[in-house]
Amino acid sequence: MTNAPKLSDQLCFAAYSFTHALNRAYRPLLEPLGLTYPQYLVMLVLWEADGQTVKEIGERLKLDSGTLTPLLKRLETIGYVSRRRGKADERQVIVHLTDDGRSLSDKAAGIPVELGCAMGAELGEIADLRERLLAMRDRLGETGCAIGEAEG
Amino acid sequence: MTNAPKLSDQLCFAAYSFTHALNRAYRPLLEPLGLTYPQYLVMLVLWEADGQTVKEIGERLKLDSGTLTPLLKRLETIGYVSRRRGKADERQVIVHLTDDGRSLSDKAAGIPVELGCAMGAELGEIADLRERLLAMRDRLGETGCAIGEAEG
DNA sequence: CGAAATTTAATTGCGCGCAATTAATATGGG
DNA sequence: CCCATATTAATTGCGCGCAATTAAATTTCG
């Protein structure tokens, strides 16, 4: 019993439960747009650059086609994107915003403001946290190591 | 387009993708134990205090019975826990470790070490990040606010 | 005491996330 | 040119998370 890892020590659990809390906080804000949080992330990617392939979207969000294909089909069904095979390379599926999808960005503009407020954190702290989480994420993707000392 | 939120600005996405990276990092470590990451979290809770109700476990992990009931049934099937209705209050289901479940903590002892190493972060930084994420999580659970300025 | 309100788990339905497999297209070497 | 290999999406299967509902036991209060 004494050698068991402690929940309270774990950064992992903190990140896990913070993420779920964020998801819950986003839900009522995204519900009027008809989007889930992962769908919102895809829209963010497309608002930055329209006409990306499934693979490109996946690289940006670290998601694979098993997740993206059904998600994109739902976005297509509700009329925010179109999916077309690429002309040059027919393996690719290129995702374009519809007019509805493009204009949705106006309605979404206030969301980060509301969320940042709900978190009750300074802009600087938010940016700092973000950088550190992304850095750790990228380090986790690498080979790993043999022995160390820290809590998971 | 210019008013659309930017993915790169978002703490939310950083936390989201960090959590998924953690999940992927845990998988090969937990696979020999026969556990998923959420199942591992439940085991952590039980290693700290055996014989908790579903509600107590849920409060600790911020999960509801819709998630926990099937998860606990799987843990019961593989033989790590038992589930029994409480004698005093038959609404409750009390979860106990089996001998196998208890002794599993030895095999799990090295996991936080490996993870901490894979993240390549100092102990102090990890503790600091953890506190900040939990504090923000708890703030998100509260009422929210009207107007503010920060990125979600 | 007894009906209403509350608490506790279980159930249902849906959308991720991801591993593994499949199918179709493109590329490169002999 | 043709076959082996790569790449790209789609599909399948499973385990979360969570909202909403249901069912059963308990508590509260008139």
Short mmCIF file of C-alpha atoms (C1' of nucleotides) in Angstrom, two decimals:
data_model
loop_
_atom_site.label_atom_id
_atom_site.label_comp_id
_atom_site.label_asym_id
_atom_site.label_seq_id
_atom_site.Cartn_x
_atom_site.Cartn_y
_atom_site.Cartn_z
CA MET A 1 0.00 0.00 0.00
CA THR A 2 2.71 2.46 1.00
CA ASN A 3 4.58 2.07 -2.27
CA ALA A 4 1.53 2.75 -4.41
CA PRO A 5 1.59 5.94 -6.46
CA LYS A 6 -0.50 8.74 -4.97
CA LEU A 7 -3.26 10.35 -7.00
CA SER A 8 -2.58 13.73 -5.42
CA ASP A 9 1.03 13.65 -6.61
CA GLN A 10 0.17 13.23 -10.22
CA LEU A 11 0.50 15.92 -12.80
CA CYS A 12 -1.20 13.49 -15.12
CA PHE A 13 -4.39 13.47 -13.14
CA ALA A 14 -4.32 17.25 -12.84
CA ALA A 15 -4.08 17.57 -16.62
CA TYR A 16 -6.70 14.89 -17.15
CA SER A 17 -9.24 16.44 -14.86
CA PHE A 18 -8.46 19.99 -16.00
CA THR A 19 -9.12 18.92 -19.58
CA HIS A 20 -12.47 17.43 -18.65
CA ALA A 21 -13.41 20.55 -16.72
CA LEU A 22 -12.55 22.61 -19.79
CA ASN A 23 -14.68 20.37 -21.92
CA ARG A 24 -17.62 20.89 -19.58
CA ALA A 25 -17.03 24.65 -19.59
CA TYR A 26 -16.96 24.74 -23.39
CA ARG A 27 -20.11 22.72 -23.85
CA PRO A 28 -22.70 25.42 -23.09
CA LEU A 29 -20.73 27.94 -25.16
CA LEU A 30 -20.44 25.65 -28.17
CA GLU A 31 -23.90 24.19 -27.98
CA PRO A 32 -25.52 27.25 -29.66
CA LEU A 33 -23.10 26.77 -32.56
CA GLY A 34 -23.98 23.10 -32.82
CA LEU A 35 -20.38 22.06 -32.19
CA THR A 36 -18.58 19.71 -29.83
CA TYR A 37 -15.15 20.72 -28.58
CA PRO A 38 -13.19 18.51 -31.01
CA GLN A 39 -15.36 19.81 -33.84
CA TYR A 40 -14.59 23.35 -32.69
CA LEU A 41 -10.87 22.56 -32.86
CA VAL A 42 -11.26 21.39 -36.45
CA MET A 43 -13.09 24.62 -37.26
CA LEU A 44 -10.25 26.62 -35.69
CA VAL A 45 -7.78 24.84 -37.95
CA LEU A 46 -9.91 25.53 -41.02
CA TRP A 47 -10.53 29.17 -40.09
CA GLU A 48 -6.77 29.62 -40.08
CA ALA A 49 -6.32 27.88 -43.45
CA ASP A 50 -9.17 26.59 -45.57
CA GLY A 51 -8.86 23.60 -47.88
CA GLN A 52 -6.62 21.31 -45.86
CA THR A 53 -6.39 17.54 -46.22
CA VAL A 54 -7.49 15.15 -43.49
CA LYS A 55 -3.84 14.36 -42.87
CA GLU A 56 -2.91 18.02 -42.43
CA ILE A 57 -5.75 18.60 -39.99
CA GLY A 58 -4.71 15.48 -38.13
CA GLU A 59 -1.11 16.61 -37.85
CA ARG A 60 -2.21 19.92 -36.45
CA LEU A 61 -4.53 18.40 -33.86
CA LYS A 62 -2.62 15.14 -33.31
CA LEU A 63 -5.63 13.08 -34.39
CA ASP A 64 -5.89 10.25 -36.91
CA SER A 65 -8.43 9.44 -39.59
CA GLY A 66 -10.23 7.05 -37.27
CA THR A 67 -11.24 10.07 -35.23
CA LEU A 68 -11.41 12.67 -37.97
CA THR A 69 -13.35 10.86 -40.67
CA PRO A 70 -16.59 10.47 -38.70
CA LEU A 71 -16.15 13.90 -37.11
CA LEU A 72 -15.75 15.56 -40.51
CA LYS A 73 -18.77 13.70 -41.82
CA ARG A 74 -20.80 15.18 -38.98
CA LEU A 75 -19.50 18.65 -39.79
CA GLU A 76 -20.48 18.01 -43.40
CA THR A 77 -23.96 16.85 -42.38
CA ILE A 78 -24.63 20.00 -40.39
CA GLY A 79 -23.33 22.04 -43.30
CA TYR A 80 -20.12 23.62 -42.05
CA VAL A 81 -17.65 21.87 -44.36
CA SER A 82 -17.44 20.00 -47.65
CA ARG A 83 -15.26 16.94 -48.30
CA ARG A 84 -13.86 16.29 -51.77
CA ARG A 85 -11.21 13.93 -53.12
CA GLY A 86 -8.15 15.80 -54.36
CA LYS A 87 -7.81 16.10 -58.12
CA ALA A 88 -4.03 15.78 -58.21
CA ASP A 89 -3.95 12.94 -55.66
CA GLU A 90 -7.15 11.00 -55.24
CA ARG A 91 -6.01 9.42 -51.98
CA GLN A 92 -6.42 12.76 -50.28
CA VAL A 93 -9.67 14.23 -49.04
CA ILE A 94 -9.69 18.00 -49.01
CA VAL A 95 -11.89 19.76 -46.48
CA HIS A 96 -13.35 23.16 -47.34
CA LEU A 97 -15.46 25.53 -45.28
CA THR A 98 -18.94 26.25 -46.53
CA ASP A 99 -20.28 29.82 -46.31
CA ASP A 100 -22.02 28.81 -43.09
CA GLY A 101 -18.81 27.37 -41.72
CA ARG A 102 -16.84 30.47 -42.58
CA SER A 103 -19.32 32.87 -41.08
CA LEU A 104 -19.49 30.83 -37.91
CA SER A 105 -16.17 32.32 -36.84
CA ASP A 106 -17.96 35.55 -35.97
CA LYS A 107 -20.16 33.78 -33.47
CA ALA A 108 -17.15 31.95 -32.05
CA ALA A 109 -15.07 35.08 -31.55
CA GLY A 110 -16.23 35.62 -27.99
CA ILE A 111 -15.59 32.11 -26.76
CA PRO A 112 -11.90 32.39 -25.83
CA VAL A 113 -12.67 35.57 -23.91
CA GLU A 114 -15.37 33.88 -21.86
CA LEU A 115 -13.21 30.85 -21.18
CA GLY A 116 -10.18 32.86 -20.17
CA CYS A 117 -12.39 34.77 -17.80
CA ALA A 118 -13.86 31.60 -16.33
CA MET A 119 -10.38 30.28 -15.67
CA GLY A 120 -9.59 33.42 -13.75
CA ALA A 121 -5.98 33.54 -14.84
CA GLU A 122 -3.70 36.27 -16.12
CA LEU A 123 -2.85 36.40 -19.79
CA GLY A 124 0.79 35.87 -18.96
CA GLU A 125 0.14 32.85 -16.80
CA ILE A 126 -2.05 31.34 -19.50
CA ALA A 127 0.64 31.77 -22.12
CA ASP A 128 3.28 30.35 -19.81
CA LEU A 129 1.20 27.29 -18.95
CA ARG A 130 0.41 26.72 -22.61
CA GLU A 131 4.08 26.75 -23.63
CA ARG A 132 5.07 24.38 -20.90
CA LEU A 133 2.30 21.91 -21.64
CA LEU A 134 3.10 21.88 -25.34
CA ALA A 135 6.81 21.42 -24.63
CA MET A 136 6.10 18.48 -22.35
CA ARG A 137 3.68 17.00 -24.84
CA ASP A 138 6.34 17.08 -27.53
CA ARG A 139 8.92 15.57 -25.18
CA LEU A 140 6.49 12.75 -24.38
CA GLY A 141 6.25 11.94 -28.05
CA GLU A 142 9.96 11.22 -28.20
CA THR A 143 11.73 7.99 -27.38
CA GLY A 144 11.52 8.14 -23.61
CA CYS A 145 14.25 7.23 -21.16
CA ALA A 146 15.52 4.47 -18.93
CA ILE A 147 15.61 5.69 -15.36
CA GLY A 148 14.69 8.96 -13.74
CA GLU A 149 12.93 10.39 -10.76
CA ALA A 150 9.73 12.37 -10.78
CA GLU A 151 6.05 11.81 -10.42
CA GLY A 152 3.90 10.99 -13.43
CA MET B 1 -11.38 35.15 -40.76
CA THR B 2 -9.25 37.62 -38.84
CA ASN B 3 -11.57 37.60 -35.84
CA ALA B 4 -11.52 33.83 -35.53
CA PRO B 5 -9.85 32.40 -32.43
CA LYS B 6 -6.37 31.01 -33.09
CA LEU B 7 -5.55 27.43 -32.21
CA SER B 8 -2.02 28.37 -31.25
CA ASP B 9 -3.29 30.84 -28.65
CA GLN B 10 -5.31 28.31 -26.79
CA LEU B 11 -4.36 26.93 -23.43
CA CYS B 12 -7.30 24.61 -23.91
CA PHE B 13 -5.77 22.92 -26.89
CA ALA B 14 -2.43 22.64 -25.13
CA ALA B 15 -4.09 20.87 -22.19
CA TYR B 16 -6.19 18.73 -24.52
CA SER B 17 -3.29 17.54 -26.59
CA PHE B 18 -0.99 17.16 -23.59
CA THR B 19 -3.57 14.89 -21.97
CA HIS B 20 -3.81 12.73 -25.08
CA ALA B 21 -0.03 12.50 -25.29
CA LEU B 22 0.04 11.40 -21.66
CA ASN B 23 -2.56 8.78 -22.38
CA ARG B 24 -0.45 7.43 -25.21
CA ALA B 25 2.63 7.43 -22.99
CA TYR B 26 0.80 5.53 -20.26
CA ARG B 27 -0.64 2.88 -22.53
CA PRO B 28 2.48 0.73 -22.99
CA LEU B 29 3.27 1.00 -19.28
CA LEU B 30 -0.23 0.01 -18.19
CA GLU B 31 -0.80 -2.64 -20.81
CA PRO B 32 1.26 -5.27 -18.88
CA LEU B 33 -1.01 -4.64 -15.88
CA GLY B 34 -4.11 -5.04 -18.01
CA LEU B 35 -5.30 -1.52 -17.17
CA THR B 36 -6.41 1.51 -19.13
CA TYR B 37 -5.50 4.94 -17.78
CA PRO B 38 -8.93 5.65 -16.22
CA GLN B 39 -8.88 2.18 -14.67
CA TYR B 40 -5.43 2.96 -13.28
CA LEU B 41 -6.81 6.14 -11.71
CA VAL B 42 -9.53 4.14 -9.98
CA MET B 43 -6.89 1.73 -8.69
CA LEU B 44 -4.88 4.69 -7.34
CA VAL B 45 -7.93 5.85 -5.44
CA LEU B 46 -8.51 2.38 -4.00
CA TRP B 47 -4.86 1.86 -3.10
CA GLU B 48 -5.10 4.99 -1.00
CA ALA B 49 -8.32 3.88 0.68
CA ASP B 50 -10.00 0.55 0.08
CA GLY B 51 -13.74 0.02 0.33
CA GLN B 52 -15.07 3.27 -1.14
CA THR B 53 -18.49 3.77 -2.67
CA VAL B 54 -18.97 4.55 -6.36
CA LYS B 55 -19.95 8.06 -5.36
CA GLU B 56 -16.77 8.60 -3.34
CA ILE B 57 -14.58 7.36 -6.18
CA GLY B 58 -16.49 9.60 -8.55
CA GLU B 59 -15.98 12.65 -6.37
CA ARG B 60 -12.30 12.00 -6.20
CA LEU B 61 -11.91 11.54 -9.97
CA LYS B 62 -14.73 13.87 -11.06
CA LEU B 63 -16.51 11.06 -12.86
CA ASP B 64 -20.13 9.93 -12.67
CA SER B 65 -21.75 6.52 -12.48
CA GLY B 66 -22.29 6.49 -16.22
CA THR B 67 -18.54 6.26 -16.62
CA LEU B 68 -17.68 4.37 -13.46
CA THR B 69 -20.26 1.59 -13.46
CA PRO B 70 -19.04 -0.10 -16.65
CA LEU B 71 -15.41 0.63 -15.80
CA LEU B 72 -15.77 -0.99 -12.37
CA LYS B 73 -17.50 -3.97 -13.92
CA ARG B 74 -14.48 -4.46 -16.16
CA LEU B 75 -12.15 -4.22 -13.17
CA GLU B 76 -14.33 -6.81 -11.46
CA THR B 77 -14.22 -9.08 -14.51
CA ILE B 78 -10.43 -9.07 -14.64
CA GLY B 79 -10.37 -9.72 -10.90
CA TYR B 80 -8.94 -6.56 -9.37
CA VAL B 81 -12.02 -5.41 -7.41
CA SER B 82 -15.28 -6.66 -5.97
CA ARG B 83 -18.56 -4.73 -5.96
CA ARG B 84 -21.09 -5.23 -3.18
CA ARG B 85 -24.21 -3.35 -2.10
CA GLY B 86 -23.74 -1.64 1.24
CA LYS B 87 -25.41 -3.34 4.19
CA ALA B 88 -26.34 -0.15 5.98
CA ASP B 89 -27.49 1.63 2.82
CA GLU B 90 -28.43 -0.58 -0.06
CA ARG B 91 -28.34 2.25 -2.56
CA GLN B 92 -24.58 2.31 -2.29
CA VAL B 93 -22.17 -0.02 -4.04
CA ILE B 94 -18.94 -0.52 -2.14
CA VAL B 95 -15.81 -1.33 -4.11
CA HIS B 96 -13.11 -3.45 -2.52
CA LEU B 97 -9.71 -4.51 -3.81
CA THR B 98 -9.13 -8.20 -4.30
CA ASP B 99 -5.78 -9.69 -3.32
CA ASP B 100 -4.73 -9.38 -6.95
CA GLY B 101 -5.83 -5.76 -7.03
CA ARG B 102 -3.95 -4.96 -3.86
CA SER B 103 -0.72 -6.62 -4.93
CA LEU B 104 -0.86 -4.84 -8.28
CA SER B 105 0.39 -1.67 -6.60
CA ASP B 106 3.87 -3.17 -6.45
CA LYS B 107 3.98 -3.53 -10.20
CA ALA B 108 2.63 -0.01 -10.62
CA ALA B 109 5.20 1.59 -8.32
CA GLY B 110 7.63 2.38 -11.13
CA ILE B 111 5.14 4.01 -13.46
CA PRO B 112 5.22 7.59 -12.11
CA VAL B 113 9.00 7.49 -12.23
CA GLU B 114 9.04 6.48 -15.86
CA LEU B 115 6.45 9.06 -16.79
CA GLY B 116 8.15 11.86 -14.95
CA CYS B 117 11.32 10.98 -16.74
CA ALA B 118 9.61 10.88 -20.13
CA MET B 119 8.23 14.35 -19.52
CA GLY B 120 11.71 15.61 -18.85
CA ALA B 121 10.65 18.10 -16.22
CA GLU B 122 11.96 19.03 -12.80
CA LEU B 123 10.09 17.84 -9.72
CA GLY B 124 9.43 21.41 -8.75
CA GLU B 125 8.07 22.37 -12.14
CA ILE B 126 5.80 19.34 -12.11
CA ALA B 127 4.40 20.20 -8.70
CA ASP B 128 3.90 23.83 -9.73
CA LEU B 129 2.09 22.90 -12.93
CA ARG B 130 -0.08 20.44 -11.07
CA GLU B 131 -1.20 23.02 -8.51
CA ARG B 132 -2.02 25.57 -11.17
CA LEU B 133 -4.01 23.16 -13.29
CA LEU B 134 -6.03 21.95 -10.31
CA ALA B 135 -6.70 25.51 -9.19
CA MET B 136 -7.94 26.47 -12.65
CA ARG B 137 -10.01 23.33 -12.87
CA ASP B 138 -11.76 24.21 -9.63
CA ARG B 139 -12.30 27.78 -10.75
CA LEU B 140 -13.86 26.52 -13.98
CA GLY B 141 -16.38 24.56 -11.94
CA GLU B 142 -17.68 27.74 -10.37
CA THR B 143 -20.33 30.09 -11.72
CA GLY B 144 -18.26 31.83 -14.37
CA CYS B 145 -18.26 35.54 -15.17
CA ALA B 146 -19.64 38.16 -17.48
CA ILE B 147 -16.81 39.84 -19.34
CA GLY B 148 -13.07 39.41 -19.27
CA GLU B 149 -10.07 39.22 -21.51
CA ALA B 150 -7.88 36.21 -22.07
CA GLU B 151 -7.58 33.31 -24.42
CA GLY B 152 -9.48 30.12 -23.79
"C1'" DC C 1 -47.06 6.44 9.90
"C1'" DG C 2 -46.99 7.59 4.88
"C1'" DA C 3 -46.42 10.41 0.77
"C1'" DA C 4 -43.03 13.45 -1.35
"C1'" DA C 5 -38.44 14.63 -2.01
"C1'" DT C 6 -33.69 13.15 -2.11
"C1'" DT C 7 -29.91 10.17 -2.86
"C1'" DT C 8 -27.44 6.48 -5.19
"C1'" DA C 9 -26.38 3.40 -9.15
"C1'" DA C 10 -27.54 1.63 -13.38
"C1'" DT C 11 -28.95 2.23 -18.11
"C1'" DT C 12 -29.18 4.38 -22.74
"C1'" DG C 13 -27.43 6.95 -26.43
"C1'" DC C 14 -23.90 9.56 -28.69
"C1'" DG C 15 -19.29 11.39 -29.81
"C1'" DC C 16 -14.78 11.01 -29.36
"C1'" DG C 17 -9.69 8.67 -29.39
"C1'" DC C 18 -7.03 5.15 -30.95
"C1'" DA C 19 -5.23 0.51 -32.44
"C1'" DA C 20 -5.65 -2.51 -36.16
"C1'" DT C 21 -7.17 -3.61 -40.57
"C1'" DT C 22 -8.68 -2.67 -45.29
"C1'" DA C 23 -8.95 -0.41 -49.81
"C1'" DA C 24 -7.52 2.64 -53.15
"C1'" DT C 25 -4.10 5.46 -55.15
"C1'" DA C 26 0.58 6.92 -56.00
"C1'" DT C 27 5.60 6.21 -56.27
"C1'" DG C 28 10.03 3.96 -57.25
"C1'" DG C 29 13.07 0.22 -58.71
"C1'" DG C 30 14.19 -3.36 -61.78
"C1'" DC D 1 6.26 -1.08 -68.14
"C1'" DC D 2 5.15 -3.69 -63.97
"C1'" DC D 3 5.41 -5.06 -59.51
"C1'" DA D 4 6.60 -3.99 -54.67
"C1'" DT D 5 6.23 -0.44 -51.46
"C1'" DA D 6 4.34 3.98 -49.60
"C1'" DT D 7 0.79 6.84 -48.55
"C1'" DT D 8 -3.89 8.30 -47.55
"C1'" DA D 9 -8.67 7.62 -45.83
"C1'" DA D 10 -12.09 4.71 -44.36
"C1'" DT D 11 -13.70 1.04 -41.43
"C1'" DT D 12 -14.15 -1.83 -37.22
"C1'" DG D 13 -14.07 -2.58 -32.44
"C1'" DC D 14 -13.56 -1.09 -27.76
"C1'" DG D 15 -13.35 2.01 -23.74
"C1'" DC D 16 -14.21 6.12 -21.99
"C1'" DG D 17 -17.09 10.75 -20.62
"C1'" DC D 18 -21.30 12.65 -20.03
"C1'" DA D 19 -26.28 14.08 -20.48
"C1'" DA D 20 -30.63 12.24 -19.61
"C1'" DT D 21 -33.52 8.88 -17.82
"C1'" DT D 22 -34.85 5.08 -14.78
"C1'" DA D 23 -35.17 2.34 -10.56
"C1'" DA D 24 -34.57 1.46 -5.94
"C1'" DA D 25 -33.60 2.75 -1.26
"C1'" DT D 26 -33.54 6.35 2.17
"C1'" DT D 27 -34.79 10.58 4.40
"C1'" DT D 28 -37.87 14.25 5.48
"C1'" DC D 29 -41.84 16.16 7.04
"C1'" DG D 30 -46.72 16.82 7.65
#
